[in-house]
PDB file of C-alpha atoms in Angstrom:
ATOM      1  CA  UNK A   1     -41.413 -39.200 -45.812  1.00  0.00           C
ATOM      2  CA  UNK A   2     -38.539 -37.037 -46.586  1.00  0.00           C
ATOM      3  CA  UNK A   3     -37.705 -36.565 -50.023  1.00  0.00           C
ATOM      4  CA  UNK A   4     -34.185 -36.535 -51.896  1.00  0.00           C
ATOM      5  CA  UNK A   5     -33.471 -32.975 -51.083  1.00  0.00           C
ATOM      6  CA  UNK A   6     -34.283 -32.570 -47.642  1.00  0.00           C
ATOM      7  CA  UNK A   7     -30.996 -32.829 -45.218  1.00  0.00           C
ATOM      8  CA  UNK A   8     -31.414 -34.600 -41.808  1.00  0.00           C
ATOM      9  CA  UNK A   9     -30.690 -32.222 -39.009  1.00  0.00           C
ATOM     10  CA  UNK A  10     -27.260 -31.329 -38.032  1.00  0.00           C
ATOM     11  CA  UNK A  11     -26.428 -33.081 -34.950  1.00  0.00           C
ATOM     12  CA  UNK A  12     -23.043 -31.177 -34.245  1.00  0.00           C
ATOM     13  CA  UNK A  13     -24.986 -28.029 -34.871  1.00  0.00           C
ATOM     14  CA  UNK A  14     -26.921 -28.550 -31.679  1.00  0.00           C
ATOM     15  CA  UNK A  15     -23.623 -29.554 -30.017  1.00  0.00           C
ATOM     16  CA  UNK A  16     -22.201 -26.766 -30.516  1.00  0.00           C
ATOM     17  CA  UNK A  17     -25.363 -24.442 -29.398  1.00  0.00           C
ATOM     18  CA  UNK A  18     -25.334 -25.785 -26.112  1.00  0.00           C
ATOM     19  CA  UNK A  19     -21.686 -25.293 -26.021  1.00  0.00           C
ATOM     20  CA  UNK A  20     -21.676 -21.903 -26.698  1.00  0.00           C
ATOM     21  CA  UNK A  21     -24.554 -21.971 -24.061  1.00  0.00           C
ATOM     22  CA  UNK A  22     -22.829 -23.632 -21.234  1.00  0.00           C
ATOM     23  CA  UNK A  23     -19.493 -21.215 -21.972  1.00  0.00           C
ATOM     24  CA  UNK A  24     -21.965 -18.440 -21.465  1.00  0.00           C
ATOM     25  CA  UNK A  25     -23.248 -19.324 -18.053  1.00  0.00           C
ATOM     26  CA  UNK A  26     -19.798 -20.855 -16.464  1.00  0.00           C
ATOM     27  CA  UNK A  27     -17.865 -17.697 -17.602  1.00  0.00           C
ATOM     28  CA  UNK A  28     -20.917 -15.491 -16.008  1.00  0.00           C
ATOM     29  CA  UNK A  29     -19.958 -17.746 -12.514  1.00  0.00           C
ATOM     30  CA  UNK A  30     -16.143 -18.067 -13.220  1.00  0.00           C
ATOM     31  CA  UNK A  31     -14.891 -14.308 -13.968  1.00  0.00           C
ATOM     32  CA  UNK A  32     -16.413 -12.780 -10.934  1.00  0.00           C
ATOM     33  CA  UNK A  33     -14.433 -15.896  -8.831  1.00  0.00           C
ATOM     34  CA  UNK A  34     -11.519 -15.127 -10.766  1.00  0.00           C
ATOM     35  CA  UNK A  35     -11.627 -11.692  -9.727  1.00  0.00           C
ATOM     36  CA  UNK A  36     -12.267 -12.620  -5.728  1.00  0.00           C
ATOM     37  CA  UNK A  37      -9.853 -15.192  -5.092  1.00  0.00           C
ATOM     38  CA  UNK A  38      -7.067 -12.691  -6.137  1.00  0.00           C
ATOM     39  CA  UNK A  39      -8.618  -9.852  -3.882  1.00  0.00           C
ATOM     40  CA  UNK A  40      -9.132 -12.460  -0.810  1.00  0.00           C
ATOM     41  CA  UNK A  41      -5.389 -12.866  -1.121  1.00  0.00           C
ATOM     42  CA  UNK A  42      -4.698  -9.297  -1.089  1.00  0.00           C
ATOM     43  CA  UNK A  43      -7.198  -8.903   1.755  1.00  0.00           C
ATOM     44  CA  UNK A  44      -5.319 -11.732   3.922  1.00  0.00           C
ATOM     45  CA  UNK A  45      -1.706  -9.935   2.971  1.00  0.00           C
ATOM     46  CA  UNK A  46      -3.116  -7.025   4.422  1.00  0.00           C
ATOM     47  CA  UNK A  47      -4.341  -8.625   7.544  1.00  0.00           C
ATOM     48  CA  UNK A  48      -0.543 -10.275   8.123  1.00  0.00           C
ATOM     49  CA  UNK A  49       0.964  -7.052   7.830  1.00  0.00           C
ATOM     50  CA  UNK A  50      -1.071  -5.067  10.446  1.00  0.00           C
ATOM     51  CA  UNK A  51      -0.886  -8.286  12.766  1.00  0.00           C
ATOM     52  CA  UNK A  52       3.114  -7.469  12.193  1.00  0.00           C
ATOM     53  CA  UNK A  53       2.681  -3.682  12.721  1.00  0.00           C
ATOM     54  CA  UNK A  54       1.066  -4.012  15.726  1.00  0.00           C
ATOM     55  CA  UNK A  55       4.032  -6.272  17.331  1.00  0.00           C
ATOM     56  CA  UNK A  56       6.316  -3.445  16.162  1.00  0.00           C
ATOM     57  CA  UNK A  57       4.053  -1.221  18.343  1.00  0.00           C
ATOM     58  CA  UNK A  58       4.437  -2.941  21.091  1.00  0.00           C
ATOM     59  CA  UNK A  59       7.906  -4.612  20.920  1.00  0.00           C
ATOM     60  CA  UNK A  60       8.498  -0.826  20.666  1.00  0.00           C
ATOM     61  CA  UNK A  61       7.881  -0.261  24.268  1.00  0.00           C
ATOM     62  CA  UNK A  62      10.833  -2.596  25.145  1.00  0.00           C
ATOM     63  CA  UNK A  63      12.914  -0.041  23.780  1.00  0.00           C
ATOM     64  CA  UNK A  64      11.249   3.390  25.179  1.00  0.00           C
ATOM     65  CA  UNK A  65       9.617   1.911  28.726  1.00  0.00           C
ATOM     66  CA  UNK A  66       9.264   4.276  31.711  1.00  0.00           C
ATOM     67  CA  UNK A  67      12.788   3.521  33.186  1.00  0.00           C
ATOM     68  CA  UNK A  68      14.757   3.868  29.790  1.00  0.00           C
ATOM     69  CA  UNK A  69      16.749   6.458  28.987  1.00  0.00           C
ATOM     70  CA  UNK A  70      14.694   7.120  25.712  1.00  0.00           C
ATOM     71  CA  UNK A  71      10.616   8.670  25.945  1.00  0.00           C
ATOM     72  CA  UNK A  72       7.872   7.200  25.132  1.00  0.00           C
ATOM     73  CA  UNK A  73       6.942   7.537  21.386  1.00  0.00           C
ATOM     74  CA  UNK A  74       3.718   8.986  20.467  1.00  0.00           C
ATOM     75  CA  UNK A  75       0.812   7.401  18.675  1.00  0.00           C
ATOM     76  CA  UNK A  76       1.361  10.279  15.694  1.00  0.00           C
ATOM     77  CA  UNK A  77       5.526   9.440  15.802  1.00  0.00           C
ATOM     78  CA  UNK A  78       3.911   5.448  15.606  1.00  0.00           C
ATOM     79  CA  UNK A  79       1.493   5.507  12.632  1.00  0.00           C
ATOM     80  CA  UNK A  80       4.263   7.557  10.601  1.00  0.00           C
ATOM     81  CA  UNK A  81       6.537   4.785  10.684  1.00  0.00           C
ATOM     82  CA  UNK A  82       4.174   1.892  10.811  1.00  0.00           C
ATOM     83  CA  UNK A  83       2.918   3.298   7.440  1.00  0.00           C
ATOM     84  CA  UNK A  84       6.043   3.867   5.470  1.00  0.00           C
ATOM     85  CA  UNK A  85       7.647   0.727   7.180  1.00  0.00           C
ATOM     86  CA  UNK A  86       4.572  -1.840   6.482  1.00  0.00           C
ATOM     87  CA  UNK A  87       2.178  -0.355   4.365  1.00  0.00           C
ATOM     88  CA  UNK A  88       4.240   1.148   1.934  1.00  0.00           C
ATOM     89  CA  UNK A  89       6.526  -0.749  -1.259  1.00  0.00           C
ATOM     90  CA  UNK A  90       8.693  -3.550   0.255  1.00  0.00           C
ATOM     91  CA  UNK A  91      12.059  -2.060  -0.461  1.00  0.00           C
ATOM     92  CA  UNK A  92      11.152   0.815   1.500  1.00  0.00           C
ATOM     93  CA  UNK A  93      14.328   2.222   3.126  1.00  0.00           C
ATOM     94  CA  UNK A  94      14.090   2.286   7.263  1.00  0.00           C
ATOM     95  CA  UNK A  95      14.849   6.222   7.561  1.00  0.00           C
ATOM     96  CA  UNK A  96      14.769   8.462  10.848  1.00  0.00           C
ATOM     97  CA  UNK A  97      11.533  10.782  10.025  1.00  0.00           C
ATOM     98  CA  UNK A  98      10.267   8.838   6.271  1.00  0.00           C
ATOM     99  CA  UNK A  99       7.004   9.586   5.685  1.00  0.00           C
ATOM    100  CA  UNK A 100       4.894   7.522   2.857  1.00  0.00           C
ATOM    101  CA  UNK A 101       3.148   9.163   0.218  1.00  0.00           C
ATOM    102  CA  UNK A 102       0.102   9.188  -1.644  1.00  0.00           C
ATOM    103  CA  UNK A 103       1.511   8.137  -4.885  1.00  0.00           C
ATOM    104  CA  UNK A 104       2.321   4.687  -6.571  1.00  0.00           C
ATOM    105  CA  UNK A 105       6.044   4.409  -6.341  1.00  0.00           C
ATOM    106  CA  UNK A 106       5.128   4.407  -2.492  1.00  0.00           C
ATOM    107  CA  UNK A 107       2.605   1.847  -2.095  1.00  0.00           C
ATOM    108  CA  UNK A 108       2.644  -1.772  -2.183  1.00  0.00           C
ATOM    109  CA  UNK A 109       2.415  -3.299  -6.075  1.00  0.00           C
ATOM    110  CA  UNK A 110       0.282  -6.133  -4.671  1.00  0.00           C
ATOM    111  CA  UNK A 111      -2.518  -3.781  -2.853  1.00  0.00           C
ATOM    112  CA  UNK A 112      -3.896  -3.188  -5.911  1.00  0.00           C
ATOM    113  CA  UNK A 113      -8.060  -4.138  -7.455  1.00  0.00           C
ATOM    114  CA  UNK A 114      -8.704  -5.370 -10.506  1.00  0.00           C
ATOM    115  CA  UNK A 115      -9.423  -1.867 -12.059  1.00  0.00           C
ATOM    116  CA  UNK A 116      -5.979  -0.532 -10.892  1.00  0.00           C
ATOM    117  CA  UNK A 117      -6.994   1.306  -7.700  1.00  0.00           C
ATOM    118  CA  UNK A 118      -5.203   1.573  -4.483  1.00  0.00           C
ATOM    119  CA  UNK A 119      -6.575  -0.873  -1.999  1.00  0.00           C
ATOM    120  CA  UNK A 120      -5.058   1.915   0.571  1.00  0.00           C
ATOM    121  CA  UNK A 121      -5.319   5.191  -1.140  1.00  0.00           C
ATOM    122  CA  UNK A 122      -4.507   7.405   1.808  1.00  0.00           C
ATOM    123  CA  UNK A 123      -2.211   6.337   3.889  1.00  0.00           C
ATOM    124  CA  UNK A 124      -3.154   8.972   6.539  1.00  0.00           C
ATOM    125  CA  UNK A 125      -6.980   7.951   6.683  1.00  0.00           C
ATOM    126  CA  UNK A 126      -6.226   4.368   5.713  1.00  0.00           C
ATOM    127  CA  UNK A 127      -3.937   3.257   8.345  1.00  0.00           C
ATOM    128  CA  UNK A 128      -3.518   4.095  11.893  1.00  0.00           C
ATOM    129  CA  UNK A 129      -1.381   2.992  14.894  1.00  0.00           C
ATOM    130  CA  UNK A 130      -1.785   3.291  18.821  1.00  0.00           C
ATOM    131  CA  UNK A 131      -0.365   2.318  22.062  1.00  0.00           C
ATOM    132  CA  UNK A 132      -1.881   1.556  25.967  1.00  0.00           C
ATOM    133  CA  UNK A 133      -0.089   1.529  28.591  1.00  0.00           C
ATOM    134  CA  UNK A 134      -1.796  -1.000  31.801  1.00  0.00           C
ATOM    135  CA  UNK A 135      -0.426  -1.861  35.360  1.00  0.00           C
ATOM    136  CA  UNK A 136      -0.750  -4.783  37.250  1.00  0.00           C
ATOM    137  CA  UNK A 137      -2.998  -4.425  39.595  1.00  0.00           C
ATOM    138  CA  UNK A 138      -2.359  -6.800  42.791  1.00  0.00           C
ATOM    139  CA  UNK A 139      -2.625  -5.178  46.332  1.00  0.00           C
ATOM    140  CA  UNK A 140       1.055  -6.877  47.819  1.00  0.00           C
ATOM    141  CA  UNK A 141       2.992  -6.304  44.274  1.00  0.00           C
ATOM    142  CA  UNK A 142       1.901  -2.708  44.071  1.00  0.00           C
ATOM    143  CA  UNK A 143       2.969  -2.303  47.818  1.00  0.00           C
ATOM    144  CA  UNK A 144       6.449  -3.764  47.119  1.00  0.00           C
ATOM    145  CA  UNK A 145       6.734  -1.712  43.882  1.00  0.00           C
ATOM    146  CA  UNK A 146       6.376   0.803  45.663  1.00  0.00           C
ATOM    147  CA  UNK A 147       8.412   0.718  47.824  1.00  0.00           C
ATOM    148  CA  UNK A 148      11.424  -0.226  45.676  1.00  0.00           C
ATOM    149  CA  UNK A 149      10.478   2.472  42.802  1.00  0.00           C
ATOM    150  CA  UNK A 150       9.588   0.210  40.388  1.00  0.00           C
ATOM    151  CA  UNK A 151       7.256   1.641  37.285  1.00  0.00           C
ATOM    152  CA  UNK A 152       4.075  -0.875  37.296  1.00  0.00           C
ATOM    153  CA  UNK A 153       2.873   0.226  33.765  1.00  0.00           C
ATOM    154  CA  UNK A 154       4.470  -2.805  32.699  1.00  0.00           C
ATOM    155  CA  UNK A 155       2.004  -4.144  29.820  1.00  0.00           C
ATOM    156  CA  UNK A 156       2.270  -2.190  26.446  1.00  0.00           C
ATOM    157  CA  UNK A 157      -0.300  -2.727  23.873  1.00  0.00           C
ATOM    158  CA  UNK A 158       0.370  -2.092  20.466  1.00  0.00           C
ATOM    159  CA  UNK A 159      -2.521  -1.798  17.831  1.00  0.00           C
ATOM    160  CA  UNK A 160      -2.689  -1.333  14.016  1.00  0.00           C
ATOM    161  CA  UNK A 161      -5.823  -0.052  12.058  1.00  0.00           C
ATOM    162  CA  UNK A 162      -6.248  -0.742   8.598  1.00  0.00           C
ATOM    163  CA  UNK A 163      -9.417   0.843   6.380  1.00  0.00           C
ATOM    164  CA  UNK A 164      -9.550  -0.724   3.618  1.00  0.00           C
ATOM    165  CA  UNK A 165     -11.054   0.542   0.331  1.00  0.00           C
ATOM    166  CA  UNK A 166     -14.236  -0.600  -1.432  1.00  0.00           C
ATOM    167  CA  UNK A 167     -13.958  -1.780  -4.752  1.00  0.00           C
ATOM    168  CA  UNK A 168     -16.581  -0.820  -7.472  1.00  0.00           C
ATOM    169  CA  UNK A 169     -18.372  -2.980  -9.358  1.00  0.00           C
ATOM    170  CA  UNK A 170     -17.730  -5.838  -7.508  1.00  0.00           C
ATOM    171  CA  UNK A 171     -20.512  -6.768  -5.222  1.00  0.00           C
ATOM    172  CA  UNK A 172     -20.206  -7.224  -2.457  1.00  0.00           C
ATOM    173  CA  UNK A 173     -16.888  -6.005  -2.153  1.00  0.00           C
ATOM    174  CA  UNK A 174     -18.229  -2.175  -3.317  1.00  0.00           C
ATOM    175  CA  UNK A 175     -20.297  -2.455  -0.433  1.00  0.00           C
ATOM    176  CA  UNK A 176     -18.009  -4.414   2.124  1.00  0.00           C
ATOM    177  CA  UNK A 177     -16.189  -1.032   4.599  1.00  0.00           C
ATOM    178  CA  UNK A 178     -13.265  -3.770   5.477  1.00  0.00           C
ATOM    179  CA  UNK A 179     -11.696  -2.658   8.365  1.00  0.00           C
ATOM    180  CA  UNK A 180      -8.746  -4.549  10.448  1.00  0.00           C
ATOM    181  CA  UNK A 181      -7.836  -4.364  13.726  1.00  0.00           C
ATOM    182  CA  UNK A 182      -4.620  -6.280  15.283  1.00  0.00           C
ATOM    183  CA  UNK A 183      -2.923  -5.870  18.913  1.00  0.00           C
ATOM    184  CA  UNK A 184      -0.161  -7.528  20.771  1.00  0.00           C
ATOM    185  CA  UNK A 185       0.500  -6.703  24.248  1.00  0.00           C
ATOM    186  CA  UNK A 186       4.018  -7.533  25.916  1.00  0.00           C
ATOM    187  CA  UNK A 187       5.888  -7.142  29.355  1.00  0.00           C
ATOM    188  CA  UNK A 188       8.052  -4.479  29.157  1.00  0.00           C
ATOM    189  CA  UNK A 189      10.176  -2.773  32.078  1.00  0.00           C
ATOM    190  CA  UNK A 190      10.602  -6.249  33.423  1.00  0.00           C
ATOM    191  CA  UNK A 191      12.042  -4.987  36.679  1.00  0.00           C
ATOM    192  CA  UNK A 192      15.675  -6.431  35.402  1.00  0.00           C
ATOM    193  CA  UNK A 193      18.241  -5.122  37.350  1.00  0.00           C
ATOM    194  CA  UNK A 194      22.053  -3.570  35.695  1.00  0.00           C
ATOM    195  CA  UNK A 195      23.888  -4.335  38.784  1.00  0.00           C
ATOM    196  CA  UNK A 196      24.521  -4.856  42.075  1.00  0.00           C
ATOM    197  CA  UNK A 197      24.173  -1.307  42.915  1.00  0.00           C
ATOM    198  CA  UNK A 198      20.442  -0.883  41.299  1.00  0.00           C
ATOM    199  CA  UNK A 199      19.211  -4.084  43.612  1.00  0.00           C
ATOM    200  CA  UNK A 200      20.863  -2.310  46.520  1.00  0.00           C
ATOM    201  CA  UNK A 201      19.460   0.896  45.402  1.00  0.00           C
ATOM    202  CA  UNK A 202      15.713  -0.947  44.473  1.00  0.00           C
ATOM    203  CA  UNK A 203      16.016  -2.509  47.788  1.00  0.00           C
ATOM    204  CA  UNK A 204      16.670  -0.079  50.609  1.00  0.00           C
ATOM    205  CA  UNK A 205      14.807   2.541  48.650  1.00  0.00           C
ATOM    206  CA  UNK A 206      11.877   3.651  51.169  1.00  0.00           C
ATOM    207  CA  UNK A 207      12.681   1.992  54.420  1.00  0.00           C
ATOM    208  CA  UNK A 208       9.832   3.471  56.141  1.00  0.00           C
ATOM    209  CA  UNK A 209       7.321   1.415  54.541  1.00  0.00           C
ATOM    210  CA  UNK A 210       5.990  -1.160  56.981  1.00  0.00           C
ATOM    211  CA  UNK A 211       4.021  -3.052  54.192  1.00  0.00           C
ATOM    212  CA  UNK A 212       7.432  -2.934  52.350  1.00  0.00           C
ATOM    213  CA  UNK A 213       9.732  -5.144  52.051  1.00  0.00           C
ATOM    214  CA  UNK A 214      12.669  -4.219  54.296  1.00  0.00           C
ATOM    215  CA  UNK A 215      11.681  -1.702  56.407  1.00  0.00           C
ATOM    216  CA  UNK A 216      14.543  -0.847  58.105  1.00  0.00           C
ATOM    217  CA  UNK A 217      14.733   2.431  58.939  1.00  0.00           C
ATOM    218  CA  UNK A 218      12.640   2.042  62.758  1.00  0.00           C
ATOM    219  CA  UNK A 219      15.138  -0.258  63.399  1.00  0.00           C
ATOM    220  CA  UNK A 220      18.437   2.268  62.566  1.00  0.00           C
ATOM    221  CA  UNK A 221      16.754   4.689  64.643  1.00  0.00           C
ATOM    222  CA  UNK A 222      16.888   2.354  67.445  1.00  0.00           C
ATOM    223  CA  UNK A 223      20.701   1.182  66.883  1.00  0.00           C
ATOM    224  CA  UNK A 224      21.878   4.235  66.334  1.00  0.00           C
ATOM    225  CA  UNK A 225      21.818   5.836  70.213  1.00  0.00           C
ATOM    226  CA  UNK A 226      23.403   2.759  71.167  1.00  0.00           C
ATOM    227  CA  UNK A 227      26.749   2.404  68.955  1.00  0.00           C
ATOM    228  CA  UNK A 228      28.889   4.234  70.649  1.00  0.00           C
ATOM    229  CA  UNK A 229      28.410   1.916  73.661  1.00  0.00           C
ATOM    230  CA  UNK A 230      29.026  -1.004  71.626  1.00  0.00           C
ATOM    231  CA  UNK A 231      32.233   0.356  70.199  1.00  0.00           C
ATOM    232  CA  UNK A 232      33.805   0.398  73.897  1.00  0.00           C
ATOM    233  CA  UNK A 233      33.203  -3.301  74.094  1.00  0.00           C
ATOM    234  CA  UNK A 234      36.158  -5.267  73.095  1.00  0.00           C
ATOM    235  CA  UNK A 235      36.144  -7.151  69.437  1.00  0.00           C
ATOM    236  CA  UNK A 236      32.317  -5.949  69.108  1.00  0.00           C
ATOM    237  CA  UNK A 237      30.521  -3.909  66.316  1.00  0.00           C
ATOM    238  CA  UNK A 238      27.190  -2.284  65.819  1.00  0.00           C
ATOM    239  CA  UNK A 239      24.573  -4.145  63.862  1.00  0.00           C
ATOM    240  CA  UNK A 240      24.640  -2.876  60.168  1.00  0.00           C
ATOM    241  CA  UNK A 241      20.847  -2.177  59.836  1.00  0.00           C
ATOM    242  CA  UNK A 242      19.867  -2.187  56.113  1.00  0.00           C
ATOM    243  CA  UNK A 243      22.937  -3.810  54.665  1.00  0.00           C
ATOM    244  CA  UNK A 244      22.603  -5.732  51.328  1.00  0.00           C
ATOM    245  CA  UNK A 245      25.012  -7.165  49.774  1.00  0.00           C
ATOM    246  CA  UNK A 246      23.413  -8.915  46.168  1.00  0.00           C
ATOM    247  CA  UNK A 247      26.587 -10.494  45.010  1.00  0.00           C
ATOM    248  CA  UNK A 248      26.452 -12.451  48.337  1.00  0.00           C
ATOM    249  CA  UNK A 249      27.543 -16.293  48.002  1.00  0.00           C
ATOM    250  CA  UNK A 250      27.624 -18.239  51.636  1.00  0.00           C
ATOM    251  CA  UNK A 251      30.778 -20.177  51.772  1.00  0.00           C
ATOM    252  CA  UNK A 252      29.092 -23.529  51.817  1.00  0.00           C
ATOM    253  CA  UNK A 253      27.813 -22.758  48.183  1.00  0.00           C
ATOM    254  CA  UNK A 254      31.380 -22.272  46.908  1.00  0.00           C
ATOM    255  CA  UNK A 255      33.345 -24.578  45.378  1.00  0.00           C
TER     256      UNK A 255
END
């Protein structure tokens, strides 16, 4: 029996215990996921942007092919201005020769861990840009290429590197060596002509070639002896061997 003294336990005393206990254990599971799903997002950011660096790589090529007026640009002339123009803070200026630096002002205000480091703390070793040049490789395309002068390095690859840094104290993410890799190939030197004159030019530019595509040349060595003969005949004109006129419209197809 329990005398008049004695106080019943407190009920909301055990309540509260196992509150305290069950704050305990969710914050052990909750901080660490409140810390990741920020980072995750950082770590998908980063993947966007080198999946948009590399088609700047390689939309670059459109601009400096083989049969521009402009050279090629160089891998090193590439990562310099991926880097300052992707990797670096968003209201970066787009400047001839702007190179990003290793300091905070430059870098992106998002790329950063929980403990205030630089997700990318050297640009240089961090991030890294390339290009490949390919050609088409079919036996009767490369003969016609050929034969009109056409480049057939026609398929530019751009890729984008990103190292990413490890963060400490955050397993497994201390221990992870991210690294991203991105490419996007495109046509370029399309084998668009400016005019008339460059298809007349493309076309009767090796007439020797028999595998070519106008091979025309045998044919003016044959005509040739024999024009001035034809000139004596009345109304009557040599055959123009290799003529091409690309502007061309037969009359029945004008209206």
């Amino acid at each position: 029996m329990r005398t008049p003294t004695e106080r019943p336990p407190c009920r909301w005393s055990r309540v509260g215990g196992q509150s305290t206990v069950e704050f305990i254990v969710l914050a052990l599971v909750l901080i660490p996921l409140l810390l990741t799903v920020p980072l995750i997002g950082k770590y998908m950011d980063l993947a966007q942007t080198t999946t948009s660096a590399s088609r700047y790589v390689a939309f670059e090529g459109m601009v400096h092919h083989g049969s521009s007026l402009h050279p090629w640009k160089s891998d090193a002339a590439l990562a310099v201005e991926v880097r300052r123009r992707f990797f670096s803070n968003n209201d970066a200026p787009i400047k001839r020769d702007d190179v990003a630096g290793d300091f905070n002002a430059h870098r992106n205000p998002l790329w950063f861990d929980h403990r205030g480091d630089a997700l990318l703390p050297s640009f240089a070793s961090n991030v890294s840009a390339s290009s490949q040049r390919e050609s088409l490789e079919l036996p009767f395309g490369a003969a016609y290429a050929s034969g009109m002068g056409l480049s057939r390095t026609n398929l530019h690859t751009g890729i984008a590197r990103v190292t990413v840094a490890d963060v400490e104290g955050l397993a497994p993410f201390d221990m992870l060596g991210l690294a991203m890799q991105r490419s996007t190939t495109v046509l370029v030197d399309p084998w668009s002509a400016s005019g008339p004159n460059a298809v007349r030019s493309a076309v009767r530019n090796d007439g020797w070639n028999p595998l070519g595509h106008f091979p025309y040349r045998p044919l003016e060595a044959l005509v040739t002896p024999i024009e001035p003969f034809v000139a004596v005949l009345e109304g009557a004109s040599a055959p123009e061997i290799g003529r091409v006129d690309p502007d061309f419209v037969p009359p029945d197809r004008i209206r």
